[in-house]
Amino acid sequence: MSPYDPSAFPPFAVTVDLVVLTVRRHALCALVVRRGESPFQGRWALPGGFVREDEDLGLAAARELGEETGLHAHDPAAPAPDNGAHLEQLGTYGDPRRDPRMRVVSVAHLALAPDLPAPRAGGDANSARWAPVETLLHHESDVGRDGEQPVPLAFDHARILADGVERARSKIEYSSLATAFCPQEFTVGELRRVYEAVWGVALDPRNFHRKVTGTPGFLVPSGGTTTRQGGRPAQLFRAGGAALLNPPMLRPEV
Amino acid sequence: MSPYDPSAFPPFAVTVDLVVLTVRRHALCALVVRRGESPFQGRWALPGGFVREDEDLGLAAARELGEETGLHAHDPAAPAPDNGAHLEQLGTYGDPRRDPRMRVVSVAHLALAPDLPAPRAGGDANSARWAPVETLLHHESDVGRDGEQPVPLAFDHARILADGVERARSKIEYSSLATAFCPQEFTVGELRRVYEAVWGVALDPRNFHRKVTGTPGFLVPSGGTTTRQGGRPAQLFRAGGAALLNPPMLRPEV
DNA sequence: CCAAAAGTGTTTCCTCTACACCCATGA
DNA sequence: TCATGGGTGTAGAGGAAACACTTTTGG
């Protein structure tokens, strides 16, 4: 059998699914959309869609991200931070039974975004929403606030979301990715609250401050200060160019 | 457009490609096979093949690995090390032009194997071979020893191989994966030579010994000793159950 | 004034590094 | 005997944890 005989391989549908994470009100949240059709009609799912005929996988993910959030993916080659989201490939999910109707292989991507005004899938707040990942993964309570049933995510999206959350948790240890959750200018305390929300732990503010300001290339002072968190005015920083943190930020033991 | 209308999505071919790494004669080597047909006929490529109709991606990768090497993939749930290779998903490559004839999405997997007798693709030594990754990636010299041309790998396989090597290099820092390159029983010095080959650096034997024997769950003594490396008899160990190394093995600065 | 958040200093502990030194074999 | 690799001891550098303390705002 010639491995490239067009009649010799089964056809697959290929999609991209997005794990879009942000930090809102001290909680790690993911973007979910409500499915309008079967299967899993009415259930929450990760945003995603088919890869087009002549589209690279990363491009398809960036296009979906833009359609769902208005964000553009951050170009790693750009000289200055552009407030775009971080976007990377997460993993590929291809269980033959993950979609009951046909063979679908989904290339999941992970996006990290700053806190955004609100999702805008058709401008309908009922069809797209930020939900705490803790709720989505353990479905102990409603996704929303208005008496909906606590149901798990559609397809294998709970597994994909869990993998994305785990990737984000481990990656902020040794990279400067946590700044992707912050606005362009932020304080050390705001950055610390990102780590605390993603890891679900409390960090010592004094040691954290020393650590991040003492790591060359991680943060650059923008000159301004703010009191938006109350208390003594805090210096404002932007993300520095350094991508890797060495030595890494240590996550406290569980 | 309904996202699941069967006429609304383009069909893709889905393959798995394998980055199979081992350590031979103090060098990190990868398994390559010679292509028998166009395109890239006669060039070396990573082993791989089509995912079957009802096959999960990891299963397809394990099947290809068995066909190429006779290894079975290590079951993480097995209580004792079974001398199977470590196998994990690496990443997915789907550039529309990566195969000149059709749209192929390749789900690359990374396998780490102990030093094996010899590849056995059809029993033909000219069609499958271990080659040093340094040679494959920089094609500074022949892949083999018999005057072949130094040509780059077929398709985007050089990129996939580079990603796999980078994954292996970083993963042995914080996991016990380096033992996957060793036979069931091995000495501390043999394990150290694995790290040195994968990282391409020299490590202090005294500190390395203290580090690995002092990390609980990393190594368990098997009771025996050997002098196969010369010098004083060395204790034999097996891989312990611990998957994560904490604190990690530190890779010296470049 | 007080509360709250931002920062700094200091002590203790622990790990990594570097290297001196000893051990047990084969040739 | 020597060469070779295996293994232990130890002093110093550097980072992290824990926490006392000062600074600068708003109310």
Coordinates of N, CA and C in Angstrom, one line a residue, chain B residues 9-231:
Chain B
F9 N -16.5 21.0 5.8 CA -15.1 21.1 6.2 C -14.3 20.3 5.2
P10 N -13.0 20.8 5.1 CA -12.1 20.1 4.2 C -11.6 18.9 4.8
P11 N -11.4 17.8 4.0 CA -10.8 16.6 4.6 C -9.3 16.7 4.7
F12 N -8.8 16.1 5.8 CA -7.4 16.1 6.1 C -6.9 14.7 6.2
A13 N -5.7 14.4 5.8 CA -5.0 13.2 6.2 C -4.3 13.4 7.5
V14 N -4.4 12.5 8.4 CA -3.7 12.6 9.7 C -2.7 11.5 9.9
T15 N -1.5 11.9 10.2 CA -0.4 10.9 10.4 C 0.2 11.1 11.8
V16 N 0.9 10.1 12.2 CA 1.8 10.3 13.4 C 3.2 10.1 12.9
D17 N 4.1 11.0 13.4 CA 5.5 10.9 13.1 C 6.2 10.7 14.4
L18 N 7.3 9.9 14.4 CA 8.0 9.6 15.7 C 9.4 10.2 15.8
V19 N 9.7 10.8 16.9 CA 11.1 11.2 17.2 C 11.5 10.1 18.2
V20 N 12.2 9.2 17.8 CA 12.7 8.1 18.7 C 14.2 8.4 19.0
L21 N 14.4 8.7 20.3 CA 15.8 9.0 20.7 C 16.4 7.9 21.5
T22 N 17.7 7.8 21.4 CA 18.5 6.9 22.2 C 19.9 7.4 22.4
V23 N 20.6 6.9 23.3 CA 22.0 7.3 23.5 C 22.9 6.1 23.1
R24 N 23.7 6.4 22.1 CA 24.7 5.4 21.6 C 26.1 6.0 21.5
R25 N 27.0 5.2 22.1 CA 28.4 5.7 22.0 C 28.5 7.2 22.4
H26 N 28.0 7.5 23.5 CA 28.1 8.9 24.1 C 27.4 10.0 23.2
A27 N 26.5 9.6 22.3 CA 25.9 10.6 21.4 C 24.4 10.4 21.4
L28 N 23.7 11.4 21.4 CA 22.2 11.4 21.3 C 21.8 11.1 19.8
C29 N 21.1 10.0 19.6 CA 20.8 9.5 18.3 C 19.3 9.4 18.1
A30 N 18.9 9.6 16.8 CA 17.5 9.4 16.5 C 17.3 8.4 15.4
L31 N 16.1 7.7 15.4 CA 15.8 6.7 14.4 C 15.3 7.4 13.1
V32 N 15.9 7.1 12.0 CA 15.5 7.6 10.7 C 15.3 6.5 9.8
V33 N 14.4 6.6 8.8 CA 14.2 5.6 7.8 C 14.3 6.3 6.4
R34 N 14.7 5.5 5.5 CA 14.9 6.0 4.2 C 13.6 5.9 3.4
R35 N 13.3 7.1 2.7 CA 12.1 7.1 1.9 C 12.2 6.3 0.6
G36 N 11.3 5.5 0.3 CA 11.4 4.7 -0.9 C 10.6 5.3 -2.1
E37 N 10.0 6.4 -1.8 CA 9.1 7.0 -2.9 C 9.1 8.5 -2.8
S38 N 8.6 9.1 -3.9 CA 8.5 10.5 -4.0 C 7.4 11.0 -3.1
P39 N 7.4 12.2 -2.6 CA 8.5 13.1 -2.7 C 9.6 12.8 -1.7
F40 N 10.8 13.4 -1.9 CA 11.9 13.2 -1.0 C 12.4 11.8 -1.1
Q41 N 12.2 11.2 -2.3 CA 12.7 9.8 -2.5 C 14.2 9.7 -2.2
G42 N 14.5 8.6 -1.4 CA 15.9 8.4 -1.1 C 16.4 9.2 0.1
R43 N 15.6 10.2 0.6 CA 16.1 11.0 1.7 C 15.7 10.3 3.0
W44 N 16.4 10.7 4.1 CA 16.0 10.2 5.4 C 14.8 10.9 6.0
A45 N 14.0 10.2 6.7 CA 12.8 10.8 7.3 C 12.6 10.2 8.7
L46 N 11.7 10.8 9.5 CA 11.3 10.2 10.7 C 10.3 9.1 10.4
P47 N 10.3 8.0 11.2 CA 9.3 7.0 11.0 C 7.9 7.5 11.3
G48 N 6.9 7.0 10.6 CA 5.6 7.4 10.8 C 4.6 6.8 9.9
G49 N 3.3 7.1 10.0 CA 2.4 6.6 9.1 C 1.0 7.1 9.4
F50 N 0.0 6.7 8.6 CA -1.3 7.2 8.8 C -2.0 6.7 10.1
V51 N -2.8 7.5 10.6 CA -3.7 7.1 11.7 C -4.9 6.3 11.1
R52 N -5.2 5.2 11.7 CA -6.2 4.4 11.2 C -7.6 4.9 11.6
E53 N -8.6 4.3 10.9 CA -10.0 4.8 11.0 C -10.4 4.9 12.4
D54 N -10.2 3.8 13.2 CA -10.7 3.8 14.6 C -9.6 3.8 15.7
E55 N -8.5 4.5 15.4 CA -7.4 4.4 16.2 C -7.2 5.7 16.9
D56 N -6.9 5.7 18.2 CA -6.5 6.9 18.9 C -5.1 7.3 18.5
L57 N -4.8 8.6 18.8 CA -3.5 9.0 18.3 C -2.3 8.3 19.0
G58 N -2.5 8.2 20.4 CA -1.4 7.6 21.1 C -1.2 6.1 20.7
L59 N -2.3 5.5 20.4 CA -2.2 4.1 20.0 C -1.5 4.0 18.6
A60 N -1.8 4.9 17.7 CA -1.2 4.9 16.4 C 0.3 5.0 16.6
A61 N 0.7 5.9 17.5 CA 2.1 6.1 17.7 C 2.8 4.9 18.3
A62 N 2.1 4.3 19.3 CA 2.7 3.1 19.9 C 2.8 1.9 18.9
R63 N 1.8 1.8 18.0 CA 1.8 0.8 16.9 C 3.0 1.1 16.0
E64 N 3.2 2.3 15.6 CA 4.4 2.6 14.7 C 5.7 2.3 15.4
L65 N 5.7 2.7 16.7 CA 7.0 2.4 17.4 C 7.3 0.9 17.5
G66 N 6.3 0.1 17.7 CA 6.5 -1.3 17.8 C 6.9 -1.8 16.4
E67 N 6.3 -1.3 15.3 CA 6.7 -1.8 14.0 C 8.1 -1.5 13.7
E68 N 8.6 -0.3 14.1 CA 9.9 0.1 13.7 C 11.0 -0.4 14.6
T69 N 10.7 -0.6 15.9 CA 11.8 -1.0 16.8 C 11.5 -2.2 17.6
G70 N 10.3 -2.8 17.6 CA 10.0 -3.9 18.4 C 9.7 -3.5 19.9
L71 N 9.9 -2.2 20.2 CA 9.6 -1.8 21.6 C 8.1 -1.6 21.7
H72 N 7.7 -1.9 23.0 CA 6.3 -1.5 23.3 C 6.4 -0.2 24.1
A73 N 5.3 0.6 24.0 CA 5.3 1.8 24.8 C 5.2 1.5 26.3
H74 N 5.8 2.2 27.1 CA 5.8 2.0 28.6 C 4.4 2.4 29.1
D75 N 3.8 1.6 29.9 CA 2.5 1.9 30.5 C 2.7 2.6 31.8
P76 N 2.4 3.9 31.9 CA 2.6 4.6 33.1 C 2.0 4.0 34.3
A77 N 0.9 3.2 34.1 CA 0.2 2.6 35.3 C 0.9 1.3 35.7
A78 N 1.9 0.8 35.0 CA 2.5 -0.5 35.4 C 3.3 -0.3 36.7
P79 N 3.2 -1.3 37.6 CA 3.8 -1.1 38.9 C 5.4 -1.1 38.8
A80 N 5.9 -2.0 38.0 CA 7.4 -2.0 37.8 C 7.8 -1.6 36.5
P81 N 9.0 -1.0 36.4 CA 9.5 -0.6 35.0 C 9.5 -1.9 34.1
D82 N 9.1 -1.7 32.9 CA 8.9 -2.9 32.1 C 9.8 -2.8 30.8
N83 N 10.8 -2.0 30.9 CA 11.8 -1.9 29.8 C 11.1 -1.4 28.5
G84 N 9.9 -0.9 28.6 CA 9.3 -0.3 27.5 C 9.8 1.1 27.3
A85 N 9.6 1.7 26.1 CA 10.0 3.0 25.9 C 9.0 4.0 26.4
H86 N 9.5 5.2 26.8 CA 8.6 6.3 27.1 C 8.1 6.9 25.9
L87 N 6.8 7.2 25.9 CA 6.2 7.7 24.7 C 5.2 8.8 25.1
E88 N 5.3 10.0 24.4 CA 4.4 11.1 24.8 C 4.2 11.9 23.5
Q89 N 3.1 12.6 23.5 CA 2.8 13.5 22.3 C 3.7 14.7 22.4
L90 N 4.2 15.1 21.2 CA 5.2 16.2 21.1 C 4.5 17.4 20.6
G91 N 3.8 17.4 19.5 CA 3.2 18.6 18.9 C 2.7 18.2 17.6
T92 N 1.9 19.1 17.0 CA 1.2 18.8 15.8 C 1.6 19.8 14.7
Y93 N 1.9 19.3 13.5 CA 2.5 20.2 12.5 C 1.5 20.1 11.3
G94 N 1.0 21.3 10.9 CA 0.0 21.3 9.9 C 0.1 22.4 8.8
D95 N 1.3 22.8 8.6 CA 1.4 23.8 7.5 C 0.8 23.3 6.2
P96 N 0.0 24.1 5.5 CA -0.6 23.6 4.3 C 0.3 23.1 3.2
R97 N 1.6 23.6 3.3 CA 2.5 23.2 2.3 C 3.6 22.2 2.7
R98 N 3.3 21.6 3.9 CA 4.4 20.7 4.4 C 4.5 19.4 3.6
D99 N 3.4 19.0 2.9 CA 3.5 17.9 2.0 C 3.0 18.5 0.6
P100 N 3.8 18.3 -0.4 CA 3.4 19.0 -1.7 C 2.2 18.4 -2.3
R101 N 1.7 17.3 -1.9 CA 0.6 16.7 -2.7 C -0.8 16.9 -2.1
M102 N -0.8 17.0 -0.7 CA -2.1 17.0 -0.1 C -2.0 17.6 1.3
R103 N -3.1 17.8 1.9 CA -3.1 18.4 3.2 C -3.0 17.3 4.2
V104 N -1.8 17.3 4.9 CA -1.5 16.3 5.9 C -1.2 17.0 7.2
V105 N -1.9 16.6 8.2 CA -1.6 17.1 9.6 C -0.9 15.9 10.3
S106 N 0.3 16.2 10.8 CA 1.1 15.2 11.5 C 1.2 15.5 13.0
V107 N 0.7 14.5 13.8 CA 0.8 14.5 15.2 C 2.1 13.8 15.6
A108 N 3.1 14.7 15.9 CA 4.4 14.1 16.3 C 4.5 13.6 17.7
H109 N 5.2 12.5 17.9 CA 5.3 11.9 19.2 C 6.8 11.8 19.5
L110 N 7.1 11.8 20.8 CA 8.5 11.6 21.2 C 8.6 10.3 22.0
A111 N 9.6 9.5 21.6 CA 9.9 8.3 22.3 C 11.3 8.3 22.8
L112 N 11.5 7.8 24.0 CA 12.9 7.6 24.5 C 13.1 6.2 24.8
A113 N 14.2 5.6 24.2 CA 14.5 4.2 24.2 C 15.9 3.9 24.7
P114 N 16.1 2.8 25.4 CA 17.4 2.4 25.7 C 18.2 2.0 24.4
D115 N 19.5 1.8 24.5 CA 20.3 1.5 23.4 C 19.8 0.1 22.9
L116 N 19.4 0.0 21.6 CA 18.9 -1.2 21.1 C 19.9 -1.9 20.2
P117 N 19.7 -3.2 19.9 CA 20.6 -3.9 19.0 C 20.8 -3.2 17.7
A118 N 19.6 -3.0 16.9 CA 19.7 -2.4 15.6 C 18.3 -2.2 15.1
P119 N 18.0 -1.2 14.3 CA 16.7 -1.1 13.7 C 16.4 -2.2 12.8
R120 N 15.1 -2.4 12.6 CA 14.8 -3.6 11.8 C 13.6 -3.4 10.9
A121 N 13.7 -2.3 10.2 CA 12.6 -2.0 9.2 C 12.8 -2.9 8.0
G122 N 12.1 -4.0 8.0 CA 12.3 -5.0 7.0 C 13.6 -5.7 7.0
G123 N 14.3 -5.6 8.2 CA 15.6 -6.2 8.3 C 16.7 -5.5 7.4
D124 N 16.4 -4.4 6.8 CA 17.3 -3.8 5.9 C 18.0 -2.7 6.5
A125 N 19.3 -2.8 6.7 CA 20.1 -1.8 7.4 C 20.2 -0.5 6.6
N126 N 19.9 -0.6 5.3 CA 19.9 0.6 4.5 C 18.6 1.4 4.6
S127 N 17.6 0.9 5.2 CA 16.3 1.6 5.2 C 16.0 2.1 6.5
A128 N 16.7 1.8 7.6 CA 16.4 2.3 8.9 C 17.7 2.3 9.7
R129 N 17.9 3.4 10.5 CA 19.3 3.6 11.1 C 19.2 4.6 12.2
W130 N 20.1 4.4 13.2 CA 20.3 5.4 14.2 C 21.3 6.4 13.7
A131 N 21.0 7.7 13.8 CA 21.9 8.7 13.4 C 22.0 9.7 14.5
P132 N 23.3 10.3 14.7 CA 23.4 11.3 15.7 C 22.6 12.5 15.4
V133 N 21.8 13.1 16.3 CA 21.0 14.2 16.0 C 21.8 15.4 15.6
E134 N 23.0 15.5 16.1 CA 23.8 16.6 15.7 C 24.1 16.6 14.2
T135 N 24.3 15.4 13.7 CA 24.5 15.3 12.2 C 23.2 15.6 11.5
L136 N 22.1 15.0 12.0 CA 20.8 15.2 11.3 C 20.4 16.7 11.2
L137 N 20.7 17.4 12.3 CA 20.2 18.8 12.4 C 21.1 19.7 11.6
H138 N 22.3 19.5 11.7 CA 23.2 20.4 11.0 C 23.8 19.9 9.7
H139 N 23.4 18.7 9.4 CA 23.9 17.9 8.2 C 25.3 18.4 7.8
E140 N 26.2 18.3 8.7 CA 27.6 18.6 8.4 C 28.3 17.5 7.8
S141 N 27.8 16.3 8.0 CA 28.5 15.1 7.5 C 27.5 14.1 7.1
D142 N 27.9 12.9 6.7 CA 27.0 11.8 6.3 C 26.2 11.3 7.5
V143 N 25.0 10.9 7.2 CA 24.2 10.2 8.1 C 24.9 8.8 8.4
G144 N 25.3 8.2 7.4 CA 25.9 6.9 7.5 C 27.4 7.0 7.4
R145 N 28.0 5.9 7.0 CA 29.5 5.8 7.0 C 30.0 5.5 5.6
D146 N 29.1 5.4 4.6 CA 29.5 4.9 3.3 C 29.3 5.9 2.2
G147 N 29.7 7.2 2.5 CA 29.9 8.1 1.4 C 28.6 8.7 0.9
E148 N 27.5 8.7 1.7 CA 26.3 9.3 1.2 C 26.3 10.8 1.3
Q149 N 25.4 11.4 0.6 CA 25.4 12.9 0.6 C 24.8 13.4 1.9
P150 N 25.3 14.4 2.5 CA 24.7 15.0 3.6 C 23.5 15.9 3.3
V151 N 22.4 15.3 3.3 CA 21.2 16.1 3.0 C 20.2 16.2 4.2
P152 N 19.5 17.3 4.2 CA 18.5 17.5 5.3 C 17.4 16.5 5.3
L153 N 16.7 16.3 6.4 CA 15.6 15.4 6.5 C 14.5 15.8 5.6
A154 N 13.6 14.8 5.2 CA 12.5 15.1 4.3 C 11.4 16.0 5.1
F155 N 10.6 16.6 4.3 CA 9.4 17.4 4.8 C 10.0 18.4 5.8
D156 N 9.2 18.6 6.9 CA 9.6 19.5 8.0 C 10.2 18.7 9.2
H157 N 10.8 17.5 8.8 CA 11.2 16.6 9.9 C 12.4 17.1 10.7
A158 N 13.2 18.0 10.1 CA 14.3 18.6 10.9 C 13.7 19.5 12.0
R159 N 12.7 20.2 11.7 CA 12.0 21.0 12.7 C 11.4 20.1 13.8
I160 N 10.7 19.1 13.4 CA 10.1 18.2 14.4 C 11.2 17.6 15.3
L161 N 12.2 17.1 14.6 CA 13.3 16.5 15.4 C 13.9 17.5 16.4
A162 N 14.1 18.7 15.9 CA 14.7 19.7 16.8 C 13.8 20.0 18.0
D163 N 12.5 20.0 17.7 CA 11.5 20.2 18.9 C 11.6 19.1 19.8
G164 N 11.7 17.8 19.3 CA 11.7 16.7 20.2 C 13.0 16.7 21.0
V165 N 14.1 17.0 20.4 CA 15.4 17.0 21.2 C 15.3 18.1 22.3
E166 N 14.7 19.2 21.9 CA 14.6 20.3 22.9 C 13.7 19.8 24.1
R167 N 12.6 19.1 23.7 CA 11.7 18.6 24.8 C 12.5 17.6 25.7
A168 N 13.2 16.7 25.1 CA 13.9 15.7 25.9 C 15.0 16.4 26.8
R169 N 15.7 17.4 26.2 CA 16.7 18.1 27.0 C 16.1 18.8 28.2
S170 N 15.0 19.4 28.0 CA 14.4 20.2 29.1 C 13.7 19.2 30.1
K171 N 13.2 18.1 29.6 CA 12.4 17.3 30.5 C 13.2 16.4 31.4
I172 N 14.4 16.1 31.0 CA 15.2 15.3 32.0 C 15.7 16.2 33.1
E173 N 15.5 17.5 33.0 CA 15.9 18.4 34.1 C 15.0 18.1 35.3
Y174 N 13.7 18.0 35.1 CA 12.8 18.0 36.2 C 12.0 16.7 36.3
S175 N 12.4 15.7 35.6 CA 11.7 14.4 35.7 C 12.8 13.3 35.7
S176 N 12.3 12.1 35.9 CA 13.2 11.0 36.0 C 13.3 10.3 34.6
L177 N 12.9 11.0 33.5 CA 12.9 10.4 32.2 C 14.2 9.9 31.7
A178 N 15.3 10.4 32.2 CA 16.6 10.0 31.7 C 16.8 8.5 31.9
T179 N 16.1 7.9 32.9 CA 16.2 6.5 33.1 C 15.6 5.7 31.9
A180 N 14.8 6.3 31.1 CA 14.2 5.7 29.9 C 15.3 5.4 28.9
F181 N 16.4 6.1 28.9 CA 17.5 5.8 28.0 C 18.4 4.6 28.5
C182 N 18.2 4.2 29.7 CA 19.1 3.2 30.3 C 18.4 1.8 30.3
P183 N 19.2 0.7 30.3 CA 18.6 -0.6 30.5 C 18.0 -0.7 31.9
Q184 N 17.3 -1.8 32.1 CA 16.6 -1.9 33.4 C 17.5 -1.7 34.6
E185 N 18.7 -2.3 34.5 CA 19.7 -2.0 35.6 C 20.8 -1.2 35.1
F186 N 21.2 -0.2 35.9 CA 22.3 0.7 35.4 C 23.0 1.3 36.6
T187 N 24.1 1.8 36.3 CA 24.9 2.5 37.4 C 24.7 4.0 37.3
V188 N 25.1 4.6 38.4 CA 25.0 6.1 38.5 C 25.9 6.7 37.4
G189 N 27.0 6.1 37.1 CA 27.9 6.7 36.0 C 27.2 6.5 34.7
E190 N 26.5 5.4 34.4 CA 25.8 5.3 33.1 C 24.7 6.3 33.0
L191 N 24.0 6.5 34.1 CA 23.0 7.6 34.0 C 23.6 8.9 33.8
R192 N 24.7 9.2 34.4 CA 25.4 10.5 34.2 C 25.8 10.7 32.8
R193 N 26.3 9.6 32.2 CA 26.6 9.7 30.8 C 25.4 10.0 29.9
V194 N 24.3 9.5 30.3 CA 23.1 9.9 29.5 C 22.8 11.4 29.6
Y195 N 22.9 11.9 30.8 CA 22.7 13.4 30.9 C 23.8 14.1 30.0
E196 N 25.0 13.7 30.1 CA 26.1 14.3 29.4 C 25.9 14.3 27.9
A197 N 25.3 13.1 27.4 CA 25.1 13.0 26.0 C 23.9 13.9 25.5
V198 N 22.9 13.9 26.3 CA 21.7 14.6 25.9 C 21.9 16.1 26.0
W199 N 22.6 16.5 27.0 CA 22.9 18.0 27.2 C 24.2 18.4 26.4
G200 N 25.0 17.5 26.2 CA 26.3 17.9 25.5 C 27.2 18.6 26.4
V201 N 27.2 18.3 27.7 CA 28.1 19.0 28.7 C 28.7 17.9 29.6
A202 N 29.7 18.3 30.3 CA 30.3 17.4 31.3 C 29.8 17.8 32.7
L203 N 29.5 16.7 33.5 CA 28.9 17.0 34.8 C 29.9 16.4 35.8
D204 N 29.9 17.0 37.0 CA 30.8 16.6 38.0 C 30.3 15.2 38.6
P205 N 31.1 14.1 38.5 CA 30.6 12.8 38.9 C 30.3 12.8 40.3
R206 N 31.0 13.4 41.2 CA 30.8 13.4 42.6 C 29.4 14.0 43.0
N207 N 29.3 15.2 42.5 CA 28.0 15.9 42.8 C 26.8 15.2 42.2
F208 N 27.0 14.7 41.0 CA 25.9 14.0 40.3 C 25.5 12.8 41.1
H209 N 26.5 12.1 41.6 CA 26.2 10.9 42.4 C 25.4 11.2 43.7
R210 N 25.9 12.3 44.4 CA 25.2 12.7 45.6 C 23.7 13.1 45.3
K211 N 23.6 13.8 44.2 CA 22.2 14.3 43.8 C 21.3 13.2 43.5
V212 N 21.6 12.3 42.7 CA 20.6 11.3 42.2 C 20.4 10.3 43.3
T213 N 21.4 9.9 44.1 CA 21.2 8.9 45.2 C 20.5 9.6 46.4
G214 N 20.6 10.9 46.5 CA 19.9 11.6 47.6 C 18.5 12.0 47.3
T215 N 18.0 11.8 46.1 CA 16.6 12.2 45.7 C 15.7 11.0 46.0
P216 N 14.9 11.1 47.0 CA 14.0 9.9 47.3 C 13.2 9.5 46.1
G217 N 13.1 8.2 45.8 CA 12.2 7.7 44.8 C 12.8 7.7 43.4
F218 N 13.9 8.3 43.2 CA 14.5 8.4 41.9 C 15.1 7.0 41.5
L219 N 16.1 6.6 42.4 CA 16.7 5.3 42.1 C 16.5 4.4 43.3
V220 N 16.4 3.1 43.0 CA 16.4 2.1 44.0 C 17.5 1.1 43.7
P221 N 18.3 0.8 44.7 CA 19.4 -0.2 44.5 C 18.9 -1.6 44.2
S222 N 19.4 -2.2 43.2 CA 19.0 -3.6 42.9 C 19.8 -4.6 43.6
G223 N 20.8 -4.2 44.3 CA 21.6 -5.2 45.1 C 22.9 -5.6 44.4
G224 N 22.9 -5.7 43.1 CA 24.1 -6.1 42.4 C 25.1 -5.0 42.2
T225 N 26.3 -5.4 41.7 CA 27.3 -4.5 41.3 C 27.8 -4.9 39.9
T226 N 28.6 -4.0 39.3 CA 29.2 -4.4 38.0 C 30.5 -3.6 37.9
T227 N 31.3 -4.2 37.1 CA 32.6 -3.5 36.7 C 32.7 -3.3 35.2
R228 N 31.5 -3.3 34.5 CA 31.5 -3.2 33.1 C 32.1 -1.9 32.5
Q229 N 32.1 -0.9 33.4 CA 32.8 0.4 33.0 C 34.2 0.5 33.4
G230 N 34.7 -0.6 34.0 CA 36.1 -0.5 34.6 C 36.1 0.1 35.9
G231 N 37.3 0.1 36.6 CA 37.4 0.7 37.9 C 36.7 0.0 39.0

